[in-house]
Amino acid sequence: MTASKTTSLDIQHIARIEGHGNVEIKLDGSRIEHIELKTVEPARFFESIVGGRHFNDLALIVSRICGICSPNHTITGLMAVEDALGLEITQRTRLLRELLVYGSFIQNHATHLYVFAAPDYTNTVPSAKSNIASDTLPSVLSLAAGQKRDRELLRRALELKKLGNDLCAAIGGRPVHPVNAIVGGFTDQPDQMTLQVLAARLRAALTGALLTVELFAGVDFPNFQPDREKLALRDKSGGYAILPRGAQTTVSAHKSVWSQPVASYHDFISEHANPQNGNAKFSFLESNQGEQIPFMVGALARLSISGDALMPEAAVARSKLSNFSNPYLNNLCQAIELVDALERCAALCDRLAEDYEKSDKQIAPPQAIEVQAGVGYAASEAPRGTLYYSIGLDARGYVTSGDVITPTAQNLACIEADLRDLAPLLEGLPQDQLILRIEQLIRAYDPCLSCAVH
């Protein structure tokens, strides 16, 4: 009997994700005996950088953690500071913040679905097979040389991305790293005409977003159902909890059906550095028996927990979702959220335009802030999942401690667990198909490895 041969297969620099990562695979014949995701990003030390800085500097620093989710980092950092100071904001400030964060959803989901994920699935671009002799596309830009349907797909992707950019620029002052949002309010806001034009553009884009749902609902995703635990924010008032509303918002779990206040996130999430995997951080749920449980955050988790709070068109689109167990379906869930974001942002623009006053009193921060020592907690739903902040301040308003848990830092342990469970299903596949299935799974999570080394 001939002994099977042990070989190594390394995927260097996984394509079409944010940041840099490798996959190390050891094969015993055709069987995967070891698989591991490695991050190759340098440490960035944002939590240390904010130490000793005044609270007014915080948002501009933490927004640099991510170029896509910068509105979330900005707003969540501001909310943590305001929680520490006991500072209330106006309803108009809250609505503008919500609009800014949803702008990042449109930016991110359009980019991930069309630029990162779509090239993996030729049945999302059926005519591409006549142009490219491959099971996948090397890049979405290959569509530019394709048939009319291919070019239309690329045009839709770019228009949706531009709409997200324009929305973030109108609210935040620029497409990335917003400058208008500050502690207690905004320095500026879009005028009534800008809001009305944005509302019209958002509604016009709904057709393309619904076609995006159809596109990904038609994908033959691998039948893989590990059914992990999922966490997302849940608004007790029944809303789709992208931005929390104080004590009304809790962190909810999909399988175990529990809720915890955001301020206690350290009690149920533990974050660990794993030097063998690089500088990224890994997060787990801690069971009562001390077991470390991987969990998933992101669009699939949100739809499983708050899917009943979607806007009307998105609620109809959700019916195309077959289950909440398959991580590959996170792609379809992002497409459904894209519909929801467009509907919701159009309604927000209408409301802000109707209530618009030339006076900026509704968004002006307090002229004087009573500074006090304390620790503030905040969370929001970023495009890739839940984002947690805690910020400690001294009596002069300087940061004494900072803690951030990013969505990808929460998803990494789940990705690795899924890769291990997927391995037996890949046995016997040709090497190119084996690599494709692994990369498809990683890309389905829409990871940002740069953020994971925050």
PDB file of N, CA and C in Angstrom, residues 169-247:
ATOM      1  N   ALA A 169     -20.196  62.394   1.221  1.00  0.00           N
ATOM      2  CA  ALA A 169     -19.602  63.730   1.050  1.00  0.00           C
ATOM      3  C   ALA A 169     -20.584  64.827   1.448  1.00  0.00           C
ATOM      4  N   ALA A 170     -21.854  64.649   1.105  1.00  0.00           N
ATOM      5  CA  ALA A 170     -22.867  65.671   1.424  1.00  0.00           C
ATOM      6  C   ALA A 170     -23.046  65.821   2.935  1.00  0.00           C
ATOM      7  N   ILE A 171     -22.981  64.715   3.670  1.00  0.00           N
ATOM      8  CA  ILE A 171     -23.208  64.765   5.117  1.00  0.00           C
ATOM      9  C   ILE A 171     -21.909  64.988   5.881  1.00  0.00           C
ATOM     10  N   GLY A 172     -20.875  64.243   5.479  1.00  0.00           N
ATOM     11  CA  GLY A 172     -19.624  64.266   6.242  1.00  0.00           C
ATOM     12  C   GLY A 172     -18.590  65.252   5.771  1.00  0.00           C
ATOM     13  N   GLY A 173     -18.810  65.881   4.607  1.00  0.00           N
ATOM     14  CA  GLY A 173     -17.846  66.864   4.106  1.00  0.00           C
ATOM     15  C   GLY A 173     -16.904  66.316   3.069  1.00  0.00           C
ATOM     16  N   ARG A 174     -16.750  64.990   3.021  1.00  0.00           N
ATOM     17  CA  ARG A 174     -15.963  64.336   1.984  1.00  0.00           C
ATOM     18  C   ARG A 174     -16.307  62.848   1.985  1.00  0.00           C
ATOM     19  N   PRO A 175     -15.959  62.114   0.914  1.00  0.00           N
ATOM     20  CA  PRO A 175     -16.411  60.719   0.800  1.00  0.00           C
ATOM     21  C   PRO A 175     -15.849  59.786   1.859  1.00  0.00           C
ATOM     22  N   VAL A 176     -14.615  60.031   2.315  1.00  0.00           N
ATOM     23  CA  VAL A 176     -14.022  59.213   3.370  1.00  0.00           C
ATOM     24  C   VAL A 176     -13.494  60.131   4.467  1.00  0.00           C
ATOM     25  N   HIS A 177     -13.329  59.566   5.674  1.00  0.00           N
ATOM     26  CA  HIS A 177     -12.831  60.316   6.823  1.00  0.00           C
ATOM     27  C   HIS A 177     -13.597  61.633   7.011  1.00  0.00           C
ATOM     28  N   PRO A 178     -14.871  61.547   7.422  1.00  0.00           N
ATOM     29  CA  PRO A 178     -15.716  62.746   7.527  1.00  0.00           C
ATOM     30  C   PRO A 178     -15.146  63.782   8.483  1.00  0.00           C
ATOM     31  N   VAL A 179     -15.399  65.036   8.161  1.00  0.00           N
ATOM     32  CA  VAL A 179     -14.883  66.142   8.978  1.00  0.00           C
ATOM     33  C   VAL A 179     -15.996  66.976   9.601  1.00  0.00           C
ATOM     34  N   ASN A 180     -17.233  66.836   9.128  1.00  0.00           N
ATOM     35  CA  ASN A 180     -18.332  67.672   9.628  1.00  0.00           C
ATOM     36  C   ASN A 180     -18.913  67.186  10.950  1.00  0.00           C
ATOM     37  N   ALA A 181     -18.793  65.900  11.228  1.00  0.00           N
ATOM     38  CA  ALA A 181     -19.368  65.334  12.456  1.00  0.00           C
ATOM     39  C   ALA A 181     -18.412  65.564  13.621  1.00  0.00           C
ATOM     40  N   ILE A 182     -18.918  66.188  14.687  1.00  0.00           N
ATOM     41  CA  ILE A 182     -18.091  66.478  15.858  1.00  0.00           C
ATOM     42  C   ILE A 182     -18.886  66.143  17.121  1.00  0.00           C
ATOM     43  N   VAL A 183     -18.233  66.231  18.259  1.00  0.00           N
ATOM     44  CA  VAL A 183     -18.895  65.935  19.530  1.00  0.00           C
ATOM     45  C   VAL A 183     -20.118  66.845  19.690  1.00  0.00           C
ATOM     46  N   GLY A 184     -21.285  66.257  19.845  1.00  0.00           N
ATOM     47  CA  GLY A 184     -22.500  67.006  20.102  1.00  0.00           C
ATOM     48  C   GLY A 184     -23.254  67.492  18.897  1.00  0.00           C
ATOM     49  N   GLY A 185     -22.723  67.330  17.670  1.00  0.00           N
ATOM     50  CA  GLY A 185     -23.458  67.821  16.511  1.00  0.00           C
ATOM     51  C   GLY A 185     -22.664  67.771  15.225  1.00  0.00           C
ATOM     52  N   PHE A 186     -22.918  68.750  14.355  1.00  0.00           N
ATOM     53  CA  PHE A 186     -22.254  68.869  13.053  1.00  0.00           C
ATOM     54  C   PHE A 186     -21.795  70.313  12.863  1.00  0.00           C
ATOM     55  N   THR A 187     -20.737  70.489  12.102  1.00  0.00           N
ATOM     56  CA  THR A 187     -20.292  71.843  11.759  1.00  0.00           C
ATOM     57  C   THR A 187     -21.031  72.382  10.538  1.00  0.00           C
ATOM     58  N   ASP A 188     -21.651  71.472   9.764  1.00  0.00           N
ATOM     59  CA  ASP A 188     -22.357  71.886   8.551  1.00  0.00           C
ATOM     60  C   ASP A 188     -23.365  70.793   8.209  1.00  0.00           C
ATOM     61  N   GLN A 189     -24.313  71.136   7.331  1.00  0.00           N
ATOM     62  CA  GLN A 189     -25.284  70.151   6.872  1.00  0.00           C
ATOM     63  C   GLN A 189     -25.678  70.485   5.442  1.00  0.00           C
ATOM     64  N   PRO A 190     -26.138  69.502   4.665  1.00  0.00           N
ATOM     65  CA  PRO A 190     -26.561  69.790   3.292  1.00  0.00           C
ATOM     66  C   PRO A 190     -27.815  70.665   3.276  1.00  0.00           C
ATOM     67  N   ASP A 191     -27.927  71.514   2.248  1.00  0.00           N
ATOM     68  CA  ASP A 191     -29.101  72.374   2.170  1.00  0.00           C
ATOM     69  C   ASP A 191     -30.305  71.581   1.662  1.00  0.00           C
ATOM     70  N   GLN A 192     -31.440  72.236   1.656  1.00  0.00           N
ATOM     71  CA  GLN A 192     -32.695  71.561   1.321  1.00  0.00           C
ATOM     72  C   GLN A 192     -32.672  70.988  -0.090  1.00  0.00           C
ATOM     73  N   MET A 193     -32.150  71.748  -1.048  1.00  0.00           N
ATOM     74  CA  MET A 193     -32.108  71.281  -2.432  1.00  0.00           C
ATOM     75  C   MET A 193     -31.227  70.044  -2.568  1.00  0.00           C
ATOM     76  N   THR A 194     -30.074  70.046  -1.907  1.00  0.00           N
ATOM     77  CA  THR A 194     -29.179  68.889  -1.964  1.00  0.00           C
ATOM     78  C   THR A 194     -29.870  67.643  -1.423  1.00  0.00           C
ATOM     79  N   LEU A 195     -30.598  67.796  -0.339  1.00  0.00           N
ATOM     80  CA  LEU A 195     -31.310  66.664   0.246  1.00  0.00           C
ATOM     81  C   LEU A 195     -32.387  66.139  -0.697  1.00  0.00           C
ATOM     82  N   GLN A 196     -33.097  67.046  -1.356  1.00  0.00           N
ATOM     83  CA  GLN A 196     -34.152  66.633  -2.282  1.00  0.00           C
ATOM     84  C   GLN A 196     -33.570  65.901  -3.497  1.00  0.00           C
ATOM     85  N   VAL A 197     -32.454  66.402  -4.003  1.00  0.00           N
ATOM     86  CA  VAL A 197     -31.800  65.747  -5.148  1.00  0.00           C
ATOM     87  C   VAL A 197     -31.290  64.362  -4.745  1.00  0.00           C
ATOM     88  N   LEU A 198     -30.697  64.261  -3.555  1.00  0.00           N
ATOM     89  CA  LEU A 198     -30.223  62.971  -3.077  1.00  0.00           C
ATOM     90  C   LEU A 198     -31.375  61.977  -2.940  1.00  0.00           C
ATOM     91  N   ALA A 199     -32.514  62.445  -2.414  1.00  0.00           N
ATOM     92  CA  ALA A 199     -33.670  61.557  -2.261  1.00  0.00           C
ATOM     93  C   ALA A 199     -34.110  61.006  -3.613  1.00  0.00           C
ATOM     94  N   ALA A 200     -34.131  61.858  -4.626  1.00  0.00           N
ATOM     95  CA  ALA A 200     -34.531  61.418  -5.968  1.00  0.00           C
ATOM     96  C   ALA A 200     -33.531  60.413  -6.532  1.00  0.00           C
ATOM     97  N   ARG A 201     -32.240  60.664  -6.347  1.00  0.00           N
ATOM     98  CA  ARG A 201     -31.213  59.748  -6.852  1.00  0.00           C
ATOM     99  C   ARG A 201     -31.274  58.397  -6.132  1.00  0.00           C
ATOM    100  N   LEU A 202     -31.532  58.430  -4.851  1.00  0.00           N
ATOM    101  CA  LEU A 202     -31.609  57.192  -4.072  1.00  0.00           C
ATOM    102  C   LEU A 202     -32.772  56.328  -4.544  1.00  0.00           C
ATOM    103  N   ARG A 203     -33.913  56.953  -4.815  1.00  0.00           N
ATOM    104  CA  ARG A 203     -35.073  56.193  -5.291  1.00  0.00           C
ATOM    105  C   ARG A 203     -34.829  55.665  -6.701  1.00  0.00           C
ATOM    106  N   ALA A 204     -34.170  56.452  -7.527  1.00  0.00           N
ATOM    107  CA  ALA A 204     -33.876  56.002  -8.890  1.00  0.00           C
ATOM    108  C   ALA A 204     -32.933  54.803  -8.888  1.00  0.00           C
ATOM    109  N   ALA A 205     -32.057  54.728  -7.884  1.00  0.00           N
ATOM    110  CA  ALA A 205     -31.079  53.635  -7.801  1.00  0.00           C
ATOM    111  C   ALA A 205     -31.697  52.330  -7.323  1.00  0.00           C
ATOM    112  N   LEU A 206     -32.932  52.378  -6.830  1.00  0.00           N
ATOM    113  CA  LEU A 206     -33.576  51.171  -6.305  1.00  0.00           C
ATOM    114  C   LEU A 206     -33.706  50.079  -7.371  1.00  0.00           C
ATOM    115  N   THR A 207     -33.944  50.469  -8.594  1.00  0.00           N
ATOM    116  CA  THR A 207     -34.080  49.480  -9.670  1.00  0.00           C
ATOM    117  C   THR A 207     -32.799  48.657  -9.800  1.00  0.00           C
ATOM    118  N   GLY A 208     -31.665  49.350  -9.792  1.00  0.00           N
ATOM    119  CA  GLY A 208     -30.382  48.648  -9.882  1.00  0.00           C
ATOM    120  C   GLY A 208     -30.111  47.772  -8.678  1.00  0.00           C
ATOM    121  N   ALA A 209     -30.518  48.239  -7.500  1.00  0.00           N
ATOM    122  CA  ALA A 209     -30.301  47.449  -6.285  1.00  0.00           C
ATOM    123  C   ALA A 209     -31.155  46.184  -6.295  1.00  0.00           C
ATOM    124  N   LEU A 210     -32.399  46.294  -6.769  1.00  0.00           N
ATOM    125  CA  LEU A 210     -33.261  45.116  -6.854  1.00  0.00           C
ATOM    126  C   LEU A 210     -32.724  44.124  -7.879  1.00  0.00           C
ATOM    127  N   LEU A 211     -32.137  44.622  -8.952  1.00  0.00           N
ATOM    128  CA  LEU A 211     -31.490  43.734  -9.923  1.00  0.00           C
ATOM    129  C   LEU A 211     -30.265  43.061  -9.301  1.00  0.00           C
ATOM    130  N   THR A 212     -29.612  43.762  -8.393  1.00  0.00           N
ATOM    131  CA  THR A 212     -28.481  43.167  -7.679  1.00  0.00           C
ATOM    132  C   THR A 212     -28.935  41.995  -6.821  1.00  0.00           C
ATOM    133  N   VAL A 213     -30.087  42.150  -6.173  1.00  0.00           N
ATOM    134  CA  VAL A 213     -30.652  41.031  -5.403  1.00  0.00           C
ATOM    135  C   VAL A 213     -30.941  39.853  -6.325  1.00  0.00           C
ATOM    136  N   GLU A 214     -31.564  40.122  -7.471  1.00  0.00           N
ATOM    137  CA  GLU A 214     -31.865  39.051  -8.421  1.00  0.00           C
ATOM    138  C   GLU A 214     -30.587  38.354  -8.870  1.00  0.00           C
ATOM    139  N   LEU A 215     -29.554  39.148  -9.082  1.00  0.00           N
ATOM    140  CA  LEU A 215     -28.265  38.630  -9.532  1.00  0.00           C
ATOM    141  C   LEU A 215     -27.721  37.607  -8.539  1.00  0.00           C
ATOM    142  N   PHE A 216     -27.689  37.979  -7.264  1.00  0.00           N
ATOM    143  CA  PHE A 216     -27.085  37.110  -6.259  1.00  0.00           C
ATOM    144  C   PHE A 216     -28.052  36.043  -5.762  1.00  0.00           C
ATOM    145  N   ALA A 217     -29.343  36.258  -5.912  1.00  0.00           N
ATOM    146  CA  ALA A 217     -30.299  35.199  -5.597  1.00  0.00           C
ATOM    147  C   ALA A 217     -30.177  34.057  -6.602  1.00  0.00           C
ATOM    148  N   GLY A 218     -29.677  34.354  -7.799  1.00  0.00           N
ATOM    149  CA  GLY A 218     -29.517  33.333  -8.834  1.00  0.00           C
ATOM    150  C   GLY A 218     -28.195  32.603  -8.788  1.00  0.00           C
ATOM    151  N   VAL A 219     -27.325  32.965  -7.849  1.00  0.00           N
ATOM    152  CA  VAL A 219     -26.019  32.325  -7.766  1.00  0.00           C
ATOM    153  C   VAL A 219     -26.150  30.939  -7.133  1.00  0.00           C
ATOM    154  N   ASP A 220     -25.453  29.980  -7.699  1.00  0.00           N
ATOM    155  CA  ASP A 220     -25.433  28.626  -7.145  1.00  0.00           C
ATOM    156  C   ASP A 220     -24.333  28.556  -6.077  1.00  0.00           C
ATOM    157  N   PHE A 221     -24.645  29.102  -4.891  1.00  0.00           N
ATOM    158  CA  PHE A 221     -23.658  29.096  -3.814  1.00  0.00           C
ATOM    159  C   PHE A 221     -23.444  27.669  -3.309  1.00  0.00           C
ATOM    160  N   PRO A 222     -22.240  27.354  -2.852  1.00  0.00           N
ATOM    161  CA  PRO A 222     -22.002  26.019  -2.277  1.00  0.00           C
ATOM    162  C   PRO A 222     -22.960  25.731  -1.128  1.00  0.00           C
ATOM    163  N   ASN A 223     -23.409  24.482  -1.029  1.00  0.00           N
ATOM    164  CA  ASN A 223     -24.318  24.075   0.045  1.00  0.00           C
ATOM    165  C   ASN A 223     -23.492  23.742   1.289  1.00  0.00           C
ATOM    166  N   PHE A 224     -23.241  24.775   2.075  1.00  0.00           N
ATOM    167  CA  PHE A 224     -22.398  24.642   3.266  1.00  0.00           C
ATOM    168  C   PHE A 224     -23.111  25.355   4.405  1.00  0.00           C
ATOM    169  N   GLN A 225     -23.456  24.628   5.463  1.00  0.00           N
ATOM    170  CA  GLN A 225     -24.295  25.209   6.510  1.00  0.00           C
ATOM    171  C   GLN A 225     -23.756  24.877   7.906  1.00  0.00           C
ATOM    172  N   PRO A 226     -22.687  25.555   8.320  1.00  0.00           N
ATOM    173  CA  PRO A 226     -22.161  25.309   9.668  1.00  0.00           C
ATOM    174  C   PRO A 226     -23.035  25.874  10.780  1.00  0.00           C
ATOM    175  N   ASP A 227     -23.897  26.840  10.444  1.00  0.00           N
ATOM    176  CA  ASP A 227     -24.866  27.411  11.390  1.00  0.00           C
ATOM    177  C   ASP A 227     -24.200  27.916  12.667  1.00  0.00           C
ATOM    178  N   ARG A 228     -23.337  28.897  12.528  1.00  0.00           N
ATOM    179  CA  ARG A 228     -22.657  29.500  13.675  1.00  0.00           C
ATOM    180  C   ARG A 228     -23.599  30.420  14.451  1.00  0.00           C
ATOM    181  N   GLU A 229     -23.178  30.749  15.652  1.00  0.00           N
ATOM    182  CA  GLU A 229     -23.863  31.793  16.398  1.00  0.00           C
ATOM    183  C   GLU A 229     -23.645  33.117  15.684  1.00  0.00           C
ATOM    184  N   LYS A 230     -24.653  33.982  15.733  1.00  0.00           N
ATOM    185  CA  LYS A 230     -24.580  35.288  15.071  1.00  0.00           C
ATOM    186  C   LYS A 230     -24.992  36.370  16.055  1.00  0.00           C
ATOM    187  N   LEU A 231     -24.281  37.497  16.007  1.00  0.00           N
ATOM    188  CA  LEU A 231     -24.576  38.619  16.891  1.00  0.00           C
ATOM    189  C   LEU A 231     -24.833  39.868  16.070  1.00  0.00           C
ATOM    190  N   ALA A 232     -25.764  40.682  16.535  1.00  0.00           N
ATOM    191  CA  ALA A 232     -26.047  41.979  15.911  1.00  0.00           C
ATOM    192  C   ALA A 232     -26.783  42.841  16.922  1.00  0.00           C
ATOM    193  N   LEU A 233     -26.795  44.140  16.672  1.00  0.00           N
ATOM    194  CA  LEU A 233     -27.570  45.038  17.513  1.00  0.00           C
ATOM    195  C   LEU A 233     -29.056  44.856  17.239  1.00  0.00           C
ATOM    196  N   ARG A 234     -29.844  45.003  18.281  1.00  0.00           N
ATOM    197  CA  ARG A 234     -31.291  44.885  18.154  1.00  0.00           C
ATOM    198  C   ARG A 234     -31.936  46.033  18.917  1.00  0.00           C
ATOM    199  N   ASP A 235     -32.758  46.790  18.228  1.00  0.00           N
ATOM    200  CA  ASP A 235     -33.438  47.921  18.845  1.00  0.00           C
ATOM    201  C   ASP A 235     -34.735  47.425  19.474  1.00  0.00           C
ATOM    202  N   LYS A 236     -34.906  47.675  20.770  1.00  0.00           N
ATOM    203  CA  LYS A 236     -36.109  47.204  21.476  1.00  0.00           C
ATOM    204  C   LYS A 236     -37.383  47.817  20.910  1.00  0.00           C
ATOM    205  N   SER A 237     -37.240  48.967  20.256  1.00  0.00           N
ATOM    206  CA  SER A 237     -38.430  49.593  19.677  1.00  0.00           C
ATOM    207  C   SER A 237     -38.804  48.962  18.341  1.00  0.00           C
ATOM    208  N   GLY A 238     -37.968  48.032  17.861  1.00  0.00           N
ATOM    209  CA  GLY A 238     -38.302  47.300  16.645  1.00  0.00           C
ATOM    210  C   GLY A 238     -37.608  47.790  15.396  1.00  0.00           C
ATOM    211  N   GLY A 239     -36.732  48.800  15.482  1.00  0.00           N
ATOM    212  CA  GLY A 239     -36.047  49.316  14.303  1.00  0.00           C
ATOM    213  C   GLY A 239     -34.881  48.450  13.869  1.00  0.00           C
ATOM    214  N   TYR A 240     -34.406  48.705  12.657  1.00  0.00           N
ATOM    215  CA  TYR A 240     -33.201  48.032  12.158  1.00  0.00           C
ATOM    216  C   TYR A 240     -32.023  48.780  12.769  1.00  0.00           C
ATOM    217  N   ALA A 241     -31.402  48.208  13.767  1.00  0.00           N
ATOM    218  CA  ALA A 241     -30.521  48.963  14.669  1.00  0.00           C
ATOM    219  C   ALA A 241     -29.128  49.152  14.092  1.00  0.00           C
ATOM    220  N   ILE A 242     -28.997  50.078  13.160  1.00  0.00           N
ATOM    221  CA  ILE A 242     -27.680  50.424  12.632  1.00  0.00           C
ATOM    222  C   ILE A 242     -26.970  51.366  13.608  1.00  0.00           C
ATOM    223  N   LEU A 243     -27.670  52.386  14.053  1.00  0.00           N
ATOM    224  CA  LEU A 243     -27.166  53.253  15.119  1.00  0.00           C
ATOM    225  C   LEU A 243     -28.036  53.047  16.357  1.00  0.00           C
ATOM    226  N   PRO A 244     -27.420  52.840  17.511  1.00  0.00           N
ATOM    227  CA  PRO A 244     -28.206  52.550  18.716  1.00  0.00           C
ATOM    228  C   PRO A 244     -28.918  53.776  19.244  1.00  0.00           C
ATOM    229  N   ARG A 245     -29.916  53.532  20.040  1.00  0.00           N
ATOM    230  CA  ARG A 245     -30.666  54.608  20.701  1.00  0.00           C
ATOM    231  C   ARG A 245     -30.587  54.387  22.206  1.00  0.00           C
ATOM    232  N   GLY A 246     -29.381  54.539  22.717  1.00  0.00           N
ATOM    233  CA  GLY A 246     -29.155  54.457  24.158  1.00  0.00           C
ATOM    234  C   GLY A 246     -29.506  53.105  24.728  1.00  0.00           C
ATOM    235  N   ALA A 247     -30.208  53.109  25.838  1.00  0.00           N
ATOM    236  CA  ALA A 247     -30.522  51.888  26.568  1.00  0.00           C
ATOM    237  C   ALA A 247     -31.472  50.976  25.800  1.00  0.00           C
TER     238      ALA A 247
END
